[in-house]
Amino acid sequence: MNANLSPSNSPKVRRKGSVRRRAASHLPPFTQGSHDAALYAIRHYLKGRTSYDTFPVSFRLIVLDSKLEVKKALQCLLLNGVVSAPLWNSEKSCFAGMLTVSDIIHLIQYYYKCSSYDAAAADVETFRLESLRDIERTLGVDPPPLLREHPSASLYDASKRLIQTHARRLPLLDNDTETGHEVIVSILTQYRLLKFVSINCSKEIQQLHLPLRKLGIGTYVNPPPIPPDGEKPGDYNPFHPIATATMDTMVFDVVHMFSERGISAVPIVDEEGIVVNLYETVDVITLVRLGAYQSLDLTISEALYQRSPDFPGVVICTASDSLGTLMQLIKKRRVHRLVVVEGEKGRLLGIITLSDVLRYLIGDVAIGESQREPSIHTAEAAPTPEPAPLEPPPAVEGDTAAGPAPEASAPPPEEASEKKEEAEEAQATSPAE
């Protein structure tokens, strides 16, 4: 209905004066204390929830056999829209780690340093996932730890584990009650965890009003001082400590940044420092799957033409945006990082990852460093809503159910309606042969 009422044609209604006072707003004023209380309430809430509670209503899980060829594994990941998957040792019937983007980056570096294009193309056809750890040893890279957590562990403990190990995902394992063998139940990612918080702690999220930079969330430009003579050294980075590239940078140079710094994306800037794009590890995986190893010698500008058409674009924010606004964005769309810009043109100022957000919500930062942590009574004044009960997630086909899941909570209808998005994080089939 699009009826419009203007002062000239609106009906004249005579009302008696009211002696009743209008009720005050039910929302408390935004203060440092309300921010701290909301942060404490979120942490307290997660201590009473388990990883089971974050499971979507319906999902599948991709599990790759460690003897699978790398090329087939990459095809499987890209066809299902995921960038990582748990590995399974079929000989020992046990969990064998995770295949992640970092493994593929290390593989690329190995072939560029120790081999040739032709050898790389031939070897990837037969190279098996179980040999990736040999590549890491050759490159002198520390092998990733075999992280795991039980699905019934508290979300707070799972979050702390993600922070302490600098991991982006945490495998959830149980044991088969009949055989005693391990069962891979699901994968808890930073995005799923933060989205769970944004949905189930919406009242608290509204109180997280302080600016991102004031809270110390993210990495911001802090270039080294220019020498007195005014001459900048050849390796001077005006965006230090953020790794950046230009449209003329070679793809392999960016790949080296991914590996050396342990990052998954690099902002692309022009000569004025304006953010024009973002190059991600997923872009490199697409090239490798297509066998386009020579494309790593192309410039970023040339390589972007081969980017997947469903690239969601660069998500930007300002340093003055609030943490609550960021959490609302995570609730509405899939976000893995935000580029912080300043000015009308969008000059690079910083970058915020989900690790930064999770570390603040859960980890190293004390609540109200200059103030006392609010008592539990303060937090209980605004209780967090209880999620509705959820049916236990389906067991992976071919596995014996690992016993009944503890009482869990289902995502609200908003999350249930996004099954397709959640399926990108955890999709399930039997282990690939």
PDB file of C-alpha atoms in Angstrom, residues 187-433:
ATOM      1  CA  ILE A 187      34.213 -28.527  10.727  1.00  0.00           C
ATOM      2  CA  LEU A 188      33.799 -25.416  12.875  1.00  0.00           C
ATOM      3  CA  THR A 189      34.936 -22.323  10.983  1.00  0.00           C
ATOM      4  CA  GLN A 190      35.465 -18.800  12.208  1.00  0.00           C
ATOM      5  CA  TYR A 191      32.679 -17.562   9.964  1.00  0.00           C
ATOM      6  CA  ARG A 192      30.144 -20.077  11.256  1.00  0.00           C
ATOM      7  CA  LEU A 193      31.043 -19.289  14.852  1.00  0.00           C
ATOM      8  CA  LEU A 194      30.768 -15.517  14.402  1.00  0.00           C
ATOM      9  CA  LYS A 195      27.525 -15.847  12.488  1.00  0.00           C
ATOM     10  CA  PHE A 196      26.145 -17.974  15.333  1.00  0.00           C
ATOM     11  CA  VAL A 197      27.028 -15.167  17.738  1.00  0.00           C
ATOM     12  CA  SER A 198      25.497 -12.474  15.535  1.00  0.00           C
ATOM     13  CA  ILE A 199      22.204 -14.387  15.271  1.00  0.00           C
ATOM     14  CA  ASN A 200      21.798 -15.592  18.848  1.00  0.00           C
ATOM     15  CA  CYS A 201      23.245 -12.562  20.643  1.00  0.00           C
ATOM     16  CA  SER A 202      21.546  -9.847  18.587  1.00  0.00           C
ATOM     17  CA  LYS A 203      20.653  -7.769  21.654  1.00  0.00           C
ATOM     18  CA  GLU A 204      24.241  -7.760  22.848  1.00  0.00           C
ATOM     19  CA  ILE A 205      25.550  -7.026  19.347  1.00  0.00           C
ATOM     20  CA  GLN A 206      23.571  -3.772  19.339  1.00  0.00           C
ATOM     21  CA  GLN A 207      25.579  -2.647  22.371  1.00  0.00           C
ATOM     22  CA  LEU A 208      28.962  -3.154  20.662  1.00  0.00           C
ATOM     23  CA  HIS A 209      28.966   0.429  19.458  1.00  0.00           C
ATOM     24  CA  LEU A 210      32.626   1.405  19.845  1.00  0.00           C
ATOM     25  CA  PRO A 211      34.713   2.025  16.684  1.00  0.00           C
ATOM     26  CA  LEU A 212      36.782  -0.830  15.291  1.00  0.00           C
ATOM     27  CA  ARG A 213      40.081   1.029  15.406  1.00  0.00           C
ATOM     28  CA  LYS A 214      39.539   2.219  18.970  1.00  0.00           C
ATOM     29  CA  LEU A 215      39.024  -1.426  19.953  1.00  0.00           C
ATOM     30  CA  GLY A 216      42.262  -2.412  18.220  1.00  0.00           C
ATOM     31  CA  ILE A 217      40.499  -4.781  15.815  1.00  0.00           C
ATOM     32  CA  GLY A 218      42.474  -5.255  12.613  1.00  0.00           C
ATOM     33  CA  THR A 219      45.856  -4.264  11.209  1.00  0.00           C
ATOM     34  CA  TYR A 220      46.368  -0.628  10.229  1.00  0.00           C
ATOM     35  CA  VAL A 221      48.862   1.243   8.102  1.00  0.00           C
ATOM     36  CA  ASN A 222      51.868   2.383  10.142  1.00  0.00           C
ATOM     37  CA  PRO A 223      54.726   3.139   7.734  1.00  0.00           C
ATOM     38  CA  PRO A 224      58.282   3.441   9.054  1.00  0.00           C
ATOM     39  CA  PRO A 225      59.664   6.998   9.346  1.00  0.00           C
ATOM     40  CA  ILE A 226      61.394   8.450   6.312  1.00  0.00           C
ATOM     41  CA  PRO A 227      65.157   9.009   6.807  1.00  0.00           C
ATOM     42  CA  PRO A 228      66.308  12.623   7.439  1.00  0.00           C
ATOM     43  CA  ASP A 229      67.773  12.847   3.956  1.00  0.00           C
ATOM     44  CA  GLY A 230      64.300  12.246   2.533  1.00  0.00           C
ATOM     45  CA  GLU A 231      65.348   9.240   0.485  1.00  0.00           C
ATOM     46  CA  LYS A 232      63.165   6.186   0.916  1.00  0.00           C
ATOM     47  CA  PRO A 233      64.906   2.779   0.862  1.00  0.00           C
ATOM     48  CA  GLY A 234      64.151   0.527  -2.096  1.00  0.00           C
ATOM     49  CA  ASP A 235      61.994  -1.807   0.005  1.00  0.00           C
ATOM     50  CA  TYR A 236      60.059   1.029   1.645  1.00  0.00           C
ATOM     51  CA  ASN A 237      56.396   0.066   2.114  1.00  0.00           C
ATOM     52  CA  PRO A 238      54.075   3.037   2.653  1.00  0.00           C
ATOM     53  CA  PHE A 239      51.400   0.600   3.838  1.00  0.00           C
ATOM     54  CA  HIS A 240      53.552  -1.261   6.359  1.00  0.00           C
ATOM     55  CA  PRO A 241      52.810  -3.742   7.900  1.00  0.00           C
ATOM     56  CA  ILE A 242      50.109  -4.632   5.341  1.00  0.00           C
ATOM     57  CA  ALA A 243      51.215  -6.595   2.281  1.00  0.00           C
ATOM     58  CA  THR A 244      49.947  -4.952  -0.906  1.00  0.00           C
ATOM     59  CA  ALA A 245      50.306  -5.385  -4.651  1.00  0.00           C
ATOM     60  CA  THR A 246      49.518  -3.462  -7.800  1.00  0.00           C
ATOM     61  CA  MET A 247      47.946  -4.521 -11.057  1.00  0.00           C
ATOM     62  CA  ASP A 248      51.478  -4.951 -12.458  1.00  0.00           C
ATOM     63  CA  THR A 249      52.673  -7.294  -9.686  1.00  0.00           C
ATOM     64  CA  MET A 250      53.388 -10.868 -10.784  1.00  0.00           C
ATOM     65  CA  VAL A 251      51.021 -13.523  -9.472  1.00  0.00           C
ATOM     66  CA  PHE A 252      53.840 -15.640  -8.083  1.00  0.00           C
ATOM     67  CA  ASP A 253      55.116 -12.685  -6.041  1.00  0.00           C
ATOM     68  CA  VAL A 254      51.700 -12.525  -4.398  1.00  0.00           C
ATOM     69  CA  VAL A 255      51.778 -16.300  -3.855  1.00  0.00           C
ATOM     70  CA  HIS A 256      55.055 -15.799  -2.005  1.00  0.00           C
ATOM     71  CA  MET A 257      53.343 -13.192   0.205  1.00  0.00           C
ATOM     72  CA  PHE A 258      50.595 -15.696   0.989  1.00  0.00           C
ATOM     73  CA  SER A 259      53.120 -18.285   2.140  1.00  0.00           C
ATOM     74  CA  GLU A 260      55.605 -15.985   3.874  1.00  0.00           C
ATOM     75  CA  ARG A 261      53.038 -14.023   5.856  1.00  0.00           C
ATOM     76  CA  GLY A 262      50.399 -16.730   6.334  1.00  0.00           C
ATOM     77  CA  ILE A 263      47.683 -14.556   4.804  1.00  0.00           C
ATOM     78  CA  SER A 264      44.877 -15.393   2.389  1.00  0.00           C
ATOM     79  CA  ALA A 265      44.346 -12.105   0.534  1.00  0.00           C
ATOM     80  CA  VAL A 266      46.326  -9.078  -0.613  1.00  0.00           C
ATOM     81  CA  PRO A 267      44.781  -5.638  -1.360  1.00  0.00           C
ATOM     82  CA  ILE A 268      45.493  -4.338  -4.858  1.00  0.00           C
ATOM     83  CA  VAL A 269      46.174  -0.592  -4.845  1.00  0.00           C
ATOM     84  CA  ASP A 270      46.991   2.037  -7.456  1.00  0.00           C
ATOM     85  CA  GLU A 271      49.786   4.636  -7.351  1.00  0.00           C
ATOM     86  CA  GLU A 272      47.746   6.794  -4.945  1.00  0.00           C
ATOM     87  CA  GLY A 273      47.030   3.922  -2.557  1.00  0.00           C
ATOM     88  CA  ILE A 274      43.399   3.627  -3.621  1.00  0.00           C
ATOM     89  CA  VAL A 275      42.032   0.108  -3.222  1.00  0.00           C
ATOM     90  CA  VAL A 276      41.038  -1.195  -6.657  1.00  0.00           C
ATOM     91  CA  ASN A 277      40.708  -4.935  -5.998  1.00  0.00           C
ATOM     92  CA  LEU A 278      41.692  -7.879  -3.804  1.00  0.00           C
ATOM     93  CA  TYR A 279      43.643 -10.983  -4.848  1.00  0.00           C
ATOM     94  CA  GLU A 280      42.890 -14.120  -2.840  1.00  0.00           C
ATOM     95  CA  THR A 281      44.340 -17.592  -2.463  1.00  0.00           C
ATOM     96  CA  VAL A 282      41.165 -18.978  -4.028  1.00  0.00           C
ATOM     97  CA  ASP A 283      42.139 -17.232  -7.274  1.00  0.00           C
ATOM     98  CA  VAL A 284      45.409 -19.178  -7.324  1.00  0.00           C
ATOM     99  CA  ILE A 285      43.644 -22.487  -6.682  1.00  0.00           C
ATOM    100  CA  THR A 286      41.450 -21.885  -9.719  1.00  0.00           C
ATOM    101  CA  LEU A 287      44.535 -21.472 -11.900  1.00  0.00           C
ATOM    102  CA  VAL A 288      46.154 -24.636 -10.543  1.00  0.00           C
ATOM    103  CA  ARG A 289      43.026 -26.726 -11.054  1.00  0.00           C
ATOM    104  CA  LEU A 290      42.920 -25.619 -14.677  1.00  0.00           C
ATOM    105  CA  GLY A 291      46.577 -26.570 -15.059  1.00  0.00           C
ATOM    106  CA  ALA A 292      47.451 -22.987 -15.916  1.00  0.00           C
ATOM    107  CA  TYR A 293      50.830 -22.948 -14.142  1.00  0.00           C
ATOM    108  CA  GLN A 294      52.191 -20.479 -16.658  1.00  0.00           C
ATOM    109  CA  SER A 295      49.489 -18.061 -15.508  1.00  0.00           C
ATOM    110  CA  LEU A 296      51.446 -17.557 -12.292  1.00  0.00           C
ATOM    111  CA  ASP A 297      53.939 -15.573 -14.402  1.00  0.00           C
ATOM    112  CA  LEU A 298      51.192 -13.202 -15.476  1.00  0.00           C
ATOM    113  CA  THR A 299      50.470  -9.882 -13.820  1.00  0.00           C
ATOM    114  CA  ILE A 300      47.576  -9.500 -11.421  1.00  0.00           C
ATOM    115  CA  SER A 301      45.765  -7.459 -14.049  1.00  0.00           C
ATOM    116  CA  GLU A 302      46.017 -10.308 -16.568  1.00  0.00           C
ATOM    117  CA  ALA A 303      45.197 -13.016 -14.030  1.00  0.00           C
ATOM    118  CA  LEU A 304      42.006 -11.297 -12.882  1.00  0.00           C
ATOM    119  CA  TYR A 305      40.472 -12.017 -16.276  1.00  0.00           C
ATOM    120  CA  GLN A 306      40.501 -15.714 -15.303  1.00  0.00           C
ATOM    121  CA  ARG A 307      38.802 -15.086 -11.975  1.00  0.00           C
ATOM    122  CA  SER A 308      35.563 -16.902 -11.258  1.00  0.00           C
ATOM    123  CA  PRO A 309      32.559 -14.778 -12.281  1.00  0.00           C
ATOM    124  CA  ASP A 310      30.898 -15.333  -8.890  1.00  0.00           C
ATOM    125  CA  PHE A 311      33.575 -13.317  -7.042  1.00  0.00           C
ATOM    126  CA  PRO A 312      31.549 -11.410  -4.398  1.00  0.00           C
ATOM    127  CA  GLY A 313      33.649  -8.255  -4.603  1.00  0.00           C
ATOM    128  CA  VAL A 314      35.714  -6.337  -2.062  1.00  0.00           C
ATOM    129  CA  VAL A 315      33.954  -5.576   1.227  1.00  0.00           C
ATOM    130  CA  ILE A 316      35.116  -2.245   2.657  1.00  0.00           C
ATOM    131  CA  CYS A 317      34.516  -0.351   5.881  1.00  0.00           C
ATOM    132  CA  THR A 318      35.912   2.636   7.748  1.00  0.00           C
ATOM    133  CA  ALA A 319      37.844   2.725  11.006  1.00  0.00           C
ATOM    134  CA  SER A 320      34.929   4.535  12.656  1.00  0.00           C
ATOM    135  CA  ASP A 321      32.425   1.759  11.908  1.00  0.00           C
ATOM    136  CA  SER A 322      31.361  -0.104  15.027  1.00  0.00           C
ATOM    137  CA  LEU A 323      31.940  -3.723  15.923  1.00  0.00           C
ATOM    138  CA  GLY A 324      28.168  -4.158  16.116  1.00  0.00           C
ATOM    139  CA  THR A 325      27.788  -2.981  12.513  1.00  0.00           C
ATOM    140  CA  LEU A 326      30.417  -5.458  11.395  1.00  0.00           C
ATOM    141  CA  MET A 327      28.681  -8.311  13.214  1.00  0.00           C
ATOM    142  CA  GLN A 328      25.373  -7.373  11.574  1.00  0.00           C
ATOM    143  CA  LEU A 329      27.123  -7.577   8.203  1.00  0.00           C
ATOM    144  CA  ILE A 330      28.429 -11.068   9.032  1.00  0.00           C
ATOM    145  CA  LYS A 331      24.859 -12.057   9.846  1.00  0.00           C
ATOM    146  CA  LYS A 332      23.585 -10.911   6.443  1.00  0.00           C
ATOM    147  CA  ARG A 333      26.296 -12.060   4.047  1.00  0.00           C
ATOM    148  CA  ARG A 334      29.363 -14.235   3.811  1.00  0.00           C
ATOM    149  CA  VAL A 335      32.323 -12.094   4.829  1.00  0.00           C
ATOM    150  CA  HIS A 336      35.862 -13.318   5.456  1.00  0.00           C
ATOM    151  CA  ARG A 337      37.723 -10.006   5.600  1.00  0.00           C
ATOM    152  CA  LEU A 338      37.115  -6.292   5.283  1.00  0.00           C
ATOM    153  CA  VAL A 339      39.404  -3.696   3.764  1.00  0.00           C
ATOM    154  CA  VAL A 340      39.492  -0.510   5.850  1.00  0.00           C
ATOM    155  CA  VAL A 341      39.596   2.635   3.721  1.00  0.00           C
ATOM    156  CA  GLU A 342      39.688   6.379   4.344  1.00  0.00           C
ATOM    157  CA  GLY A 343      38.693   9.382   2.307  1.00  0.00           C
ATOM    158  CA  GLU A 344      36.185   9.670  -0.505  1.00  0.00           C
ATOM    159  CA  LYS A 345      38.407   7.791  -2.958  1.00  0.00           C
ATOM    160  CA  GLY A 346      38.990   4.855  -0.619  1.00  0.00           C
ATOM    161  CA  ARG A 347      42.687   4.954   0.253  1.00  0.00           C
ATOM    162  CA  LEU A 348      43.943   1.835   2.044  1.00  0.00           C
ATOM    163  CA  LEU A 349      44.029   2.271   5.812  1.00  0.00           C
ATOM    164  CA  GLY A 350      43.908  -1.285   7.150  1.00  0.00           C
ATOM    165  CA  ILE A 351      42.482  -4.766   6.889  1.00  0.00           C
ATOM    166  CA  ILE A 352      40.270  -6.719   9.273  1.00  0.00           C
ATOM    167  CA  THR A 353      40.018 -10.504   9.251  1.00  0.00           C
ATOM    168  CA  LEU A 354      37.633 -12.829  11.043  1.00  0.00           C
ATOM    169  CA  SER A 355      40.584 -13.849  13.222  1.00  0.00           C
ATOM    170  CA  ASP A 356      40.853 -10.257  14.439  1.00  0.00           C
ATOM    171  CA  VAL A 357      37.150 -10.132  15.279  1.00  0.00           C
ATOM    172  CA  LEU A 358      37.156 -13.502  17.038  1.00  0.00           C
ATOM    173  CA  ARG A 359      40.293 -12.618  18.997  1.00  0.00           C
ATOM    174  CA  TYR A 360      38.592  -9.510  20.363  1.00  0.00           C
ATOM    175  CA  LEU A 361      35.273 -11.174  21.170  1.00  0.00           C
ATOM    176  CA  ILE A 362      36.787 -14.237  22.813  1.00  0.00           C
ATOM    177  CA  GLY A 363      40.482 -14.007  23.284  1.00  0.00           C
ATOM    178  CA  ASP A 364      43.422 -11.917  24.236  1.00  0.00           C
ATOM    179  CA  VAL A 365      41.721  -8.562  24.837  1.00  0.00           C
ATOM    180  CA  ALA A 366      40.514  -8.103  28.384  1.00  0.00           C
ATOM    181  CA  ILE A 367      37.062  -6.627  28.836  1.00  0.00           C
ATOM    182  CA  GLY A 368      37.319  -2.907  29.608  1.00  0.00           C
ATOM    183  CA  GLU A 369      41.047  -2.883  30.278  1.00  0.00           C
ATOM    184  CA  SER A 370      40.723   0.335  32.231  1.00  0.00           C
ATOM    185  CA  GLN A 371      37.639  -0.808  34.092  1.00  0.00           C
ATOM    186  CA  ARG A 372      36.491  -3.703  36.216  1.00  0.00           C
ATOM    187  CA  GLU A 373      34.859  -6.554  34.356  1.00  0.00           C
ATOM    188  CA  PRO A 374      31.115  -6.284  34.983  1.00  0.00           C
ATOM    189  CA  SER A 375      29.704  -8.783  37.388  1.00  0.00           C
ATOM    190  CA  ILE A 376      27.599 -11.668  36.185  1.00  0.00           C
ATOM    191  CA  HIS A 377      24.582  -9.856  37.588  1.00  0.00           C
ATOM    192  CA  THR A 378      25.201  -7.017  35.154  1.00  0.00           C
ATOM    193  CA  ALA A 379      25.292  -9.436  32.263  1.00  0.00           C
ATOM    194  CA  GLU A 380      22.215 -11.262  33.470  1.00  0.00           C
ATOM    195  CA  ALA A 381      20.222  -8.058  33.321  1.00  0.00           C
ATOM    196  CA  ALA A 382      20.018  -8.632  29.574  1.00  0.00           C
ATOM    197  CA  PRO A 383      19.753 -12.409  29.155  1.00  0.00           C
ATOM    198  CA  THR A 384      20.724 -13.885  25.828  1.00  0.00           C
ATOM    199  CA  PRO A 385      17.845 -15.544  23.959  1.00  0.00           C
ATOM    200  CA  GLU A 386      17.746 -19.324  24.031  1.00  0.00           C
ATOM    201  CA  PRO A 387      17.886 -20.976  20.602  1.00  0.00           C
ATOM    202  CA  ALA A 388      15.208 -23.462  19.699  1.00  0.00           C
ATOM    203  CA  PRO A 389      16.031 -27.189  19.992  1.00  0.00           C
ATOM    204  CA  LEU A 390      17.550 -28.847  16.971  1.00  0.00           C
ATOM    205  CA  GLU A 391      17.414 -32.400  15.746  1.00  0.00           C
ATOM    206  CA  PRO A 392      20.824 -34.125  15.895  1.00  0.00           C
ATOM    207  CA  PRO A 393      22.790 -33.745  12.642  1.00  0.00           C
ATOM    208  CA  PRO A 394      22.858 -36.763  10.324  1.00  0.00           C
ATOM    209  CA  ALA A 395      25.838 -39.073  10.583  1.00  0.00           C
ATOM    210  CA  VAL A 396      28.182 -39.341   7.633  1.00  0.00           C
ATOM    211  CA  GLU A 397      26.966 -42.014   5.310  1.00  0.00           C
ATOM    212  CA  GLY A 398      28.753 -45.279   5.942  1.00  0.00           C
ATOM    213  CA  ASP A 399      29.691 -44.402   9.533  1.00  0.00           C
ATOM    214  CA  THR A 400      28.011 -45.632  12.672  1.00  0.00           C
ATOM    215  CA  ALA A 401      26.338 -42.905  14.664  1.00  0.00           C
ATOM    216  CA  ALA A 402      28.525 -41.850  17.534  1.00  0.00           C
ATOM    217  CA  GLY A 403      25.721 -41.818  20.060  1.00  0.00           C
ATOM    218  CA  PRO A 404      23.037 -39.204  20.640  1.00  0.00           C
ATOM    219  CA  ALA A 405      24.141 -35.614  20.447  1.00  0.00           C
ATOM    220  CA  PRO A 406      23.688 -33.439  23.500  1.00  0.00           C
ATOM    221  CA  GLU A 407      20.728 -31.139  23.565  1.00  0.00           C
ATOM    222  CA  ALA A 408      21.501 -28.553  20.935  1.00  0.00           C
ATOM    223  CA  SER A 409      20.053 -25.376  19.592  1.00  0.00           C
ATOM    224  CA  ALA A 410      18.923 -24.664  16.077  1.00  0.00           C
ATOM    225  CA  PRO A 411      19.724 -21.522  14.172  1.00  0.00           C
ATOM    226  CA  PRO A 412      16.766 -19.158  13.872  1.00  0.00           C
ATOM    227  CA  PRO A 413      14.761 -19.092  10.623  1.00  0.00           C
ATOM    228  CA  GLU A 414      17.215 -16.563   9.184  1.00  0.00           C
ATOM    229  CA  GLU A 415      20.021 -19.092   9.381  1.00  0.00           C
ATOM    230  CA  ALA A 416      17.859 -22.024   8.375  1.00  0.00           C
ATOM    231  CA  SER A 417      16.967 -20.200   5.183  1.00  0.00           C
ATOM    232  CA  GLU A 418      20.623 -20.022   4.264  1.00  0.00           C
ATOM    233  CA  LYS A 419      21.290 -23.735   3.951  1.00  0.00           C
ATOM    234  CA  LYS A 420      23.090 -23.197   0.695  1.00  0.00           C
ATOM    235  CA  GLU A 421      25.565 -20.793   2.285  1.00  0.00           C
ATOM    236  CA  GLU A 422      26.196 -23.045   5.263  1.00  0.00           C
ATOM    237  CA  ALA A 423      26.663 -26.024   2.962  1.00  0.00           C
ATOM    238  CA  GLU A 424      29.657 -24.260   1.460  1.00  0.00           C
ATOM    239  CA  GLU A 425      31.423 -24.545   4.802  1.00  0.00           C
ATOM    240  CA  ALA A 426      30.587 -28.156   5.576  1.00  0.00           C
ATOM    241  CA  GLN A 427      29.304 -30.546   2.972  1.00  0.00           C
ATOM    242  CA  ALA A 428      29.243 -34.283   3.484  1.00  0.00           C
ATOM    243  CA  THR A 429      29.824 -37.274   1.301  1.00  0.00           C
ATOM    244  CA  SER A 430      31.524 -40.551   1.974  1.00  0.00           C
ATOM    245  CA  PRO A 431      35.320 -40.348   1.890  1.00  0.00           C
ATOM    246  CA  ALA A 432      36.466 -39.973  -1.714  1.00  0.00           C
ATOM    247  CA  GLU A 433      38.169 -42.990  -3.154  1.00  0.00           C
TER     248      GLU A 433
END
